[in-house]
PDB file of C-alpha atoms in Angstrom:
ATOM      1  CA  UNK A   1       0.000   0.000   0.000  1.00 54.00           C
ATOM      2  CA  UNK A   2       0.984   3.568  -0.462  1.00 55.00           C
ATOM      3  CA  UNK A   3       1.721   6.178   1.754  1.00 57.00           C
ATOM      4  CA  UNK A   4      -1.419   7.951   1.657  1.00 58.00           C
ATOM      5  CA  UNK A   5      -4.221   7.392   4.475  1.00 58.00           C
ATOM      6  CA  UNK A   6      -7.512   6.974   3.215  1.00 56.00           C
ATOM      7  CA  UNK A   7     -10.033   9.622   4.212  1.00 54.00           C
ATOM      8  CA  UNK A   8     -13.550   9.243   4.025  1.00 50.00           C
ATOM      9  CA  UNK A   9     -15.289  12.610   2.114  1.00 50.00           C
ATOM     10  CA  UNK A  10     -16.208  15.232   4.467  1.00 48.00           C
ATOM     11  CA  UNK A  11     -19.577  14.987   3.193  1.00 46.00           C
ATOM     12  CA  UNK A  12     -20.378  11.521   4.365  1.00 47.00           C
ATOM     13  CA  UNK A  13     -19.502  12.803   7.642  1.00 45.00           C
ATOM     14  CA  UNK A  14     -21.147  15.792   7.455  1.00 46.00           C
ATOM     15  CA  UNK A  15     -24.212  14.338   7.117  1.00 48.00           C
ATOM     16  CA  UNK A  16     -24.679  12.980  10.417  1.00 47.00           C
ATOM     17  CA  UNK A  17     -26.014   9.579   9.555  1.00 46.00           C
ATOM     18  CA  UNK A  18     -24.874   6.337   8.405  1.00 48.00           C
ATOM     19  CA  UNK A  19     -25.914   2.267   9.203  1.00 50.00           C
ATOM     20  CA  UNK A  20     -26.837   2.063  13.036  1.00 48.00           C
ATOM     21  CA  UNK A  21     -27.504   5.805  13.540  1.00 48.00           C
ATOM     22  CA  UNK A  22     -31.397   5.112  13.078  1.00 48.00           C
ATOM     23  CA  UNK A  23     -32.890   4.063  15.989  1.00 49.00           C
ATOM     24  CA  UNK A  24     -34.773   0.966  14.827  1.00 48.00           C
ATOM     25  CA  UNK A  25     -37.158   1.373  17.827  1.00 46.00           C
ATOM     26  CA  UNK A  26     -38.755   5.039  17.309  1.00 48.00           C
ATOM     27  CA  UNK A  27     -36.849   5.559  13.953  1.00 46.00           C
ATOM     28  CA  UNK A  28     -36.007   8.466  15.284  1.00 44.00           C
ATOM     29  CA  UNK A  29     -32.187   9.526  13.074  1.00 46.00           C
ATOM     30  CA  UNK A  30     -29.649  10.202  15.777  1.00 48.00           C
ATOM     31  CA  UNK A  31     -27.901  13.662  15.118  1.00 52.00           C
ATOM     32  CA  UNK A  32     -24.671  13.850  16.020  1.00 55.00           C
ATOM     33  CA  UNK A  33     -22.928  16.798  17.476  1.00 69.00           C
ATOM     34  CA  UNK A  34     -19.723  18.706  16.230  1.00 65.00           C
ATOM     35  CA  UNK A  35     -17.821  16.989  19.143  1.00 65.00           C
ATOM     36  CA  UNK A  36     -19.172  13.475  17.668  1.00 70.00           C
ATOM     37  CA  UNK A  37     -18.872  14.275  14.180  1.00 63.00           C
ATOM     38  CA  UNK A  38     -15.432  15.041  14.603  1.00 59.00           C
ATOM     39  CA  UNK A  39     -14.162  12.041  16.704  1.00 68.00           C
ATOM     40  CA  UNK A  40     -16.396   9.994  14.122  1.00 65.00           C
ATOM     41  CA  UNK A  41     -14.044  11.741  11.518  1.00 59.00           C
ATOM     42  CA  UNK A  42     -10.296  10.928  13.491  1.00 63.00           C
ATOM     43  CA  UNK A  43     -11.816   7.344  14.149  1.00 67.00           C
ATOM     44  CA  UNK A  44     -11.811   7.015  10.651  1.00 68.00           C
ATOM     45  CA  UNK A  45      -8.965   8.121   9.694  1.00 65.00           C
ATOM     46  CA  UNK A  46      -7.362   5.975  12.013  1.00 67.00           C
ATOM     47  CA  UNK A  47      -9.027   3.260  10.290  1.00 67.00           C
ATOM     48  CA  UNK A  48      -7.666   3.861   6.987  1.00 65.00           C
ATOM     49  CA  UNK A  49      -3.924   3.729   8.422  1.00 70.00           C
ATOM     50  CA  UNK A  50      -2.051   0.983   7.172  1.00 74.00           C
ATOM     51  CA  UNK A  51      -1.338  -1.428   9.641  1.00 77.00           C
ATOM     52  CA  UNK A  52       2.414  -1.090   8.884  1.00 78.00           C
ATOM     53  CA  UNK A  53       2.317   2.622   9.933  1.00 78.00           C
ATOM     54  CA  UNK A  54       1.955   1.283  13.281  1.00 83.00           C
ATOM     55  CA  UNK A  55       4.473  -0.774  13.560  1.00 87.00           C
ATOM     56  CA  UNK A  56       6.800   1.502  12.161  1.00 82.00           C
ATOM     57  CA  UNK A  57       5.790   3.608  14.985  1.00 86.00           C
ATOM     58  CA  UNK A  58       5.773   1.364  17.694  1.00 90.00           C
ATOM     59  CA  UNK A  59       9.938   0.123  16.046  1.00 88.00           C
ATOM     60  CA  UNK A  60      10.884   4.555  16.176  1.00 87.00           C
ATOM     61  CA  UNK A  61       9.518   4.959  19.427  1.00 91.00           C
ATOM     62  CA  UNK A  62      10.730   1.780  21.094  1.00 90.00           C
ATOM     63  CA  UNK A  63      14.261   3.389  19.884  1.00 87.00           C
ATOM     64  CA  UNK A  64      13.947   6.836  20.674  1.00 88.00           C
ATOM     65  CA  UNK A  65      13.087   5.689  24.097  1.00 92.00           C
ATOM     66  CA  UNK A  66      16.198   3.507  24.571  1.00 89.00           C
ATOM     67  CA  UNK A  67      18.577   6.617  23.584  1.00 87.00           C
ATOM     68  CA  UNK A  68      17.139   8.403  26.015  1.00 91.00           C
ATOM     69  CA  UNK A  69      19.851   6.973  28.066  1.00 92.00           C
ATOM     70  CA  UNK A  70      23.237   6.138  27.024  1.00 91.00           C
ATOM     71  CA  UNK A  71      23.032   3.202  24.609  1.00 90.00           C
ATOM     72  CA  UNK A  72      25.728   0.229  23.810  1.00 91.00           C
ATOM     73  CA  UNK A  73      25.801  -2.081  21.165  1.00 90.00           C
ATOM     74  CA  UNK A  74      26.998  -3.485  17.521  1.00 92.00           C
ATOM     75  CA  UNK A  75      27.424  -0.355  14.982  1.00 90.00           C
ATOM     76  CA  UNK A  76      24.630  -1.811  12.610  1.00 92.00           C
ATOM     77  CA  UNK A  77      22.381  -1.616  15.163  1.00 90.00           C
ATOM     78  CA  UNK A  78      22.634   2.297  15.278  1.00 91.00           C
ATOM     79  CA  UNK A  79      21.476   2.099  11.544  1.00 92.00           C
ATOM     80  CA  UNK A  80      18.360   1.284  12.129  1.00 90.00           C
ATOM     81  CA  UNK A  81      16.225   4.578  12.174  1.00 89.00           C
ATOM     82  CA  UNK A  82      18.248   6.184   9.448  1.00 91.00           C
ATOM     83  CA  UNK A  83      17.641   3.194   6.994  1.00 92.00           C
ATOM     84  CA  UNK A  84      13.895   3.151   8.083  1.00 89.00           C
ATOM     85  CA  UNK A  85      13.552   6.795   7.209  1.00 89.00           C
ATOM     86  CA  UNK A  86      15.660   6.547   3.955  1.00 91.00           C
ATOM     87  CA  UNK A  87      13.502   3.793   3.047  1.00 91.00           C
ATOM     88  CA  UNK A  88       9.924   5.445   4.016  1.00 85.00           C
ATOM     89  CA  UNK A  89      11.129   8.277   1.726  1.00 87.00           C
ATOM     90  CA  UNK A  90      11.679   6.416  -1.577  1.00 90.00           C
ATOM     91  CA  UNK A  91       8.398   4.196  -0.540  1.00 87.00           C
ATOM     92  CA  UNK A  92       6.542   7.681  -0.404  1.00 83.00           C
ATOM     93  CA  UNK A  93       8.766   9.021  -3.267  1.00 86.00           C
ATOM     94  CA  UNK A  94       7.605   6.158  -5.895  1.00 88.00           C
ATOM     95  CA  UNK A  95       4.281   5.174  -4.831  1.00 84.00           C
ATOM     96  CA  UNK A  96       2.621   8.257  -4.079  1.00 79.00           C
ATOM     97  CA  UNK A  97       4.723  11.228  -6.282  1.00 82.00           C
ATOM     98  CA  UNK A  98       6.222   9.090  -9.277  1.00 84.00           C
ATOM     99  CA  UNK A  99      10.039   9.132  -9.973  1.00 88.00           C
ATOM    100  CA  UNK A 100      10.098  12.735 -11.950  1.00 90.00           C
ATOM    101  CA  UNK A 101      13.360  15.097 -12.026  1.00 92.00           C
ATOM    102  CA  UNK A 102      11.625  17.552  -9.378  1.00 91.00           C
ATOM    103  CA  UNK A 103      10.738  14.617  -6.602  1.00 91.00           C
ATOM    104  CA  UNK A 104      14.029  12.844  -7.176  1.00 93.00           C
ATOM    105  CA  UNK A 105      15.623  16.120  -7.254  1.00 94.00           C
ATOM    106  CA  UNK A 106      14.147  17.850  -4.379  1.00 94.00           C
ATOM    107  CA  UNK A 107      14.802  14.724  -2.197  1.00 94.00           C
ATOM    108  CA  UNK A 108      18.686  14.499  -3.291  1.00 95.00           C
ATOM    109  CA  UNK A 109      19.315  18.066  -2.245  1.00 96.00           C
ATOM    110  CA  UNK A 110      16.998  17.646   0.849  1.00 95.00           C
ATOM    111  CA  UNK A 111      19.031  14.646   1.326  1.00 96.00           C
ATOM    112  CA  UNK A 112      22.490  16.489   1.088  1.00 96.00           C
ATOM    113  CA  UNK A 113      21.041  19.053   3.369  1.00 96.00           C
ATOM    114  CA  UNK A 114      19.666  16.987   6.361  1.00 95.00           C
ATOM    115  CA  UNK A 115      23.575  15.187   6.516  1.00 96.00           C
ATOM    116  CA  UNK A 116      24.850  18.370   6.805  1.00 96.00           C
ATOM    117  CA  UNK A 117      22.816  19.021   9.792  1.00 95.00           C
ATOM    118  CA  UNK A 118      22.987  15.707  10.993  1.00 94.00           C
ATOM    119  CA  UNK A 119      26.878  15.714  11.109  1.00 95.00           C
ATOM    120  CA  UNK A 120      26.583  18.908  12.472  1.00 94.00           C
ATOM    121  CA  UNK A 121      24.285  17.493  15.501  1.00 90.00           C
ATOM    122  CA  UNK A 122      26.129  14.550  15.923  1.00 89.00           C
ATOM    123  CA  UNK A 123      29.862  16.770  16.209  1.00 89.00           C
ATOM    124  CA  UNK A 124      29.887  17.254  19.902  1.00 85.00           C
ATOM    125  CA  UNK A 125      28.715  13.288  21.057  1.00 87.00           C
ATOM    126  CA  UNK A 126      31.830  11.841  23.049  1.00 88.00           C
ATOM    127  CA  UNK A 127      31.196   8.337  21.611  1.00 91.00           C
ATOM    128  CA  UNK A 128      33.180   5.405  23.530  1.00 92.00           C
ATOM    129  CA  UNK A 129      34.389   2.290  21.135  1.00 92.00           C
ATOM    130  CA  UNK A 130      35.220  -1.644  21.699  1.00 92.00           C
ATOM    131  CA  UNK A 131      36.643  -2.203  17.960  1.00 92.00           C
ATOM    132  CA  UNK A 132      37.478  -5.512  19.254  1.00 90.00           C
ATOM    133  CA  UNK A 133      33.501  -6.832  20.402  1.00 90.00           C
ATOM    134  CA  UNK A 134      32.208  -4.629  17.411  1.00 90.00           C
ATOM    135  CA  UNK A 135      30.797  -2.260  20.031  1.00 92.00           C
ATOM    136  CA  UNK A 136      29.750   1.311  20.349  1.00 93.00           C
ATOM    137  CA  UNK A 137      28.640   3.457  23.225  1.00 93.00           C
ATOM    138  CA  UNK A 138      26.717   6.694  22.354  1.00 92.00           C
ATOM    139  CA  UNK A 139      25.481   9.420  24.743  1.00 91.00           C
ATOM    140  CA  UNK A 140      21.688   9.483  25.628  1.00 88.00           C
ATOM    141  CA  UNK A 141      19.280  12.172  25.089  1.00 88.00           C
ATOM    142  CA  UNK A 142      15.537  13.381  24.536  1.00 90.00           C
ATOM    143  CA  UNK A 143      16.808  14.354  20.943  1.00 86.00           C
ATOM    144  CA  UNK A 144      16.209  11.471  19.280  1.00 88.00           C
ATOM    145  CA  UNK A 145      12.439  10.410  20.475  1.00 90.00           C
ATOM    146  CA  UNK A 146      11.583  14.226  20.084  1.00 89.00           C
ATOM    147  CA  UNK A 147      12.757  14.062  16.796  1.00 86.00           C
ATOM    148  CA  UNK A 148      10.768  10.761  15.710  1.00 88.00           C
ATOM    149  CA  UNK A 149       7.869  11.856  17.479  1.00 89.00           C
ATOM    150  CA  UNK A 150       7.628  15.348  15.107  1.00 86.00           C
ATOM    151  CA  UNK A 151       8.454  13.595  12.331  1.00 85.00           C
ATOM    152  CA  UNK A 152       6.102  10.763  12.404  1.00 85.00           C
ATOM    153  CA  UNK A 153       3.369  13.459  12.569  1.00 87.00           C
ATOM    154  CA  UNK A 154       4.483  15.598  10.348  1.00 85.00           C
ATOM    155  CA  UNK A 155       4.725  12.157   7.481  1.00 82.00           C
ATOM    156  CA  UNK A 156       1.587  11.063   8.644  1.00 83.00           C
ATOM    157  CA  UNK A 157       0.000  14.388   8.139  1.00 84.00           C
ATOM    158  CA  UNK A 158       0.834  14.482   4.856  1.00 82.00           C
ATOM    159  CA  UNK A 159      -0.292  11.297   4.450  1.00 79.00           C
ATOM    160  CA  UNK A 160      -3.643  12.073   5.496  1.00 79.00           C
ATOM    161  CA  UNK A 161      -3.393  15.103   2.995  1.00 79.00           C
ATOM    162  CA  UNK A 162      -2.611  12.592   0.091  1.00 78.00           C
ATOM    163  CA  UNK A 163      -5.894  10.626   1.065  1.00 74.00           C
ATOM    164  CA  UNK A 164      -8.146  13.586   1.519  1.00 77.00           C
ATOM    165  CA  UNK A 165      -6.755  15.148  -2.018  1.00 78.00           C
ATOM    166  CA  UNK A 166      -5.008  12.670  -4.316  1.00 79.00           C
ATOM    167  CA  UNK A 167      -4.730  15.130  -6.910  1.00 82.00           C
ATOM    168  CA  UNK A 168      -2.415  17.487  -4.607  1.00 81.00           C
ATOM    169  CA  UNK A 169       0.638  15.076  -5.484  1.00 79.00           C
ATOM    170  CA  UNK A 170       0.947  16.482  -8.726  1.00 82.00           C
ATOM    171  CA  UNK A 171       1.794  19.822  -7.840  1.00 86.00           C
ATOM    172  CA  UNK A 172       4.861  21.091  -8.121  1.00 90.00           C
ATOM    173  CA  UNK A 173       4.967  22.733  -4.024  1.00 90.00           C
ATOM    174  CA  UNK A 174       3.642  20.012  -2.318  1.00 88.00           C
ATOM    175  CA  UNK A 175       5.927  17.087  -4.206  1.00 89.00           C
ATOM    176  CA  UNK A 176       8.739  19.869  -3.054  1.00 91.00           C
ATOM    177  CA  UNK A 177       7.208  19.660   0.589  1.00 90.00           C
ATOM    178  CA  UNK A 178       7.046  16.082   0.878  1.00 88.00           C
ATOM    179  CA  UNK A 179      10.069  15.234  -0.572  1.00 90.00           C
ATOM    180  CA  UNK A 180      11.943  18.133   0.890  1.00 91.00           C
ATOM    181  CA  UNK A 181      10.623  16.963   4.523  1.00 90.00           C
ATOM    182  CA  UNK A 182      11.188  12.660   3.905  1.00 89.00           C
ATOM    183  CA  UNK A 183      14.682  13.311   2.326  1.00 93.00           C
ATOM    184  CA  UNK A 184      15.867  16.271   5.529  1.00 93.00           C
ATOM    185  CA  UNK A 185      14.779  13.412   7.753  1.00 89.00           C
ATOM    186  CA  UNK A 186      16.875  10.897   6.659  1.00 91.00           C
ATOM    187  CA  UNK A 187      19.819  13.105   5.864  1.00 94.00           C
ATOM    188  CA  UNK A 188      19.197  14.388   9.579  1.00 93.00           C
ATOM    189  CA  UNK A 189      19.597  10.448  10.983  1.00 93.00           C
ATOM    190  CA  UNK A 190      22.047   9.606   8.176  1.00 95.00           C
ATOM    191  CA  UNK A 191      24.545  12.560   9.278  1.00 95.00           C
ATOM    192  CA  UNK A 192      24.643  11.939  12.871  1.00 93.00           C
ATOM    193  CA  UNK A 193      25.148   8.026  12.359  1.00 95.00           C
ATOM    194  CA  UNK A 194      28.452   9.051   9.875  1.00 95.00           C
ATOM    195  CA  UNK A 195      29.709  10.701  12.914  1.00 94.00           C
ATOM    196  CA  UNK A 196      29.134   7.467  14.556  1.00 94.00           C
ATOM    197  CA  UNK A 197      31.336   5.858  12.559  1.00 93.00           C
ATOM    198  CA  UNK A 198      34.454   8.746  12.580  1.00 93.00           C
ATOM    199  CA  UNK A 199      34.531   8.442  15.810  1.00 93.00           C
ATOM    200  CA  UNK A 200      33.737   4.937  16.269  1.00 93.00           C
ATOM    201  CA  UNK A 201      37.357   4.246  14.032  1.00 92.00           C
ATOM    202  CA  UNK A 202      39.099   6.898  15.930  1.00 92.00           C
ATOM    203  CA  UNK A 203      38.019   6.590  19.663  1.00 91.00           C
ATOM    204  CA  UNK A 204      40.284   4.764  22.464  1.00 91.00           C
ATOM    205  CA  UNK A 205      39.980   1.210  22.515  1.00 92.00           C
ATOM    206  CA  UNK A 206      37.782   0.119  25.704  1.00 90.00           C
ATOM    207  CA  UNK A 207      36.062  -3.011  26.776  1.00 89.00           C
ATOM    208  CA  UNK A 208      32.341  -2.096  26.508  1.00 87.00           C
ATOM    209  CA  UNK A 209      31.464  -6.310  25.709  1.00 82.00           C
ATOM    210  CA  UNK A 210      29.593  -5.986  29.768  1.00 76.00           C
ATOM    211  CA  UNK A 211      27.701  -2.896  29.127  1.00 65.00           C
ATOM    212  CA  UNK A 212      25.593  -4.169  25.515  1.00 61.00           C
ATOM    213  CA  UNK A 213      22.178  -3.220  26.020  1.00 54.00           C
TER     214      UNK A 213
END
């Protein structure tokens, strides 16, 4: 499935009714209010998700909660969010904007940008290294979860755009929006893992094989 979350037309909830709002007894029509109409709207939403959207989100945040302290383990296993978000990108990228010189273009540069930033963020991190166990101990922090938190809503917004107005992803500002955000992400996560690896090749040699977590 794509990246888009299918959203019901406003109209169908607008109306106030649908199967099981007429009360079969009086057959009275049950009106709902604003309030209702609304949540009625979210649930579906919701609904429409993909199922994979969740796990994806329950994988980001069961990470950005474990680097909220400091964090050991194998280098590859520090990979994981930035290939996730690479990979979300060129899902979103292909299925929902088509491969055309502005999406693939906007999301290179993006791309470029965000490892700029993310090198930038990851300069200062006094990362500890076991090059003999294949280990790597970085620093914890609320950036991380803060960071997939914001982003996840920001994608999923968009998302929810795409399914409310299919026709939006062939304009020329939002493919530069979407692509722009997806490929900054990555870059961001991408960046500050590089710096990882510097510094994993360059740190002291310590024994960190009793502290994997």
């Amino acid at each position: 499935r794509s990246g888009r979350i299918p959203v019901p037309p406003s109209s169908a909830i607008a109306s106030g009714a649908r199967c099981g709002d007429a009360c079969r007894r009086c057959g009275w029509i049950y009106r709902k209010t604003e309030r209702q109409k609304a949540m009625d709207y979210v649930w579906r939403i919701l609904e429409g998700t993909p199922w994979w959207v969740w796990v994806l989100l329950v994988v980001l945040v069961h990470r950005g909660i474990k680097a909220l302290r400091p964090t050991t383990g194998p280098l590859w296993r520090f990979a994981i969010i930035p290939v996730i978000f690479l990979a979300w990108g060129i899902f979103t990228l292909v299925t929902d904007l088509g491969v055309t010189a502005l999406s693939v273009g906007s999301y290179l540069v993006a791309l470029l940008a965000g490892i700029g930033i993310g090198w930038l963020m990851g300069a200062g991190l006094a990362v500890r290294a076991d090059r003999a166990h294949g280990l790597v101990e970085v620093p914890g922090g609320p950036s991380t979860l803060i960071l997939i938190l914001v982003i996840f809503i920001v994608k999923y917004t968009i998302g929810v755009w795409l399914g409310m107005d299919p026709a939006v992803a062939g304009q020329a500002w939002f493919v530069l929006v979407d692509c722009g955000v997806s490929g900054l992400i990555a870059g961001m996560f991408a960046g500050r893992f590089g710096q990882y690896l510097v510094k994993y090749r360059i740190a002291p040699q310590e024994d960190l094989s009793g502290a994997t977590a």
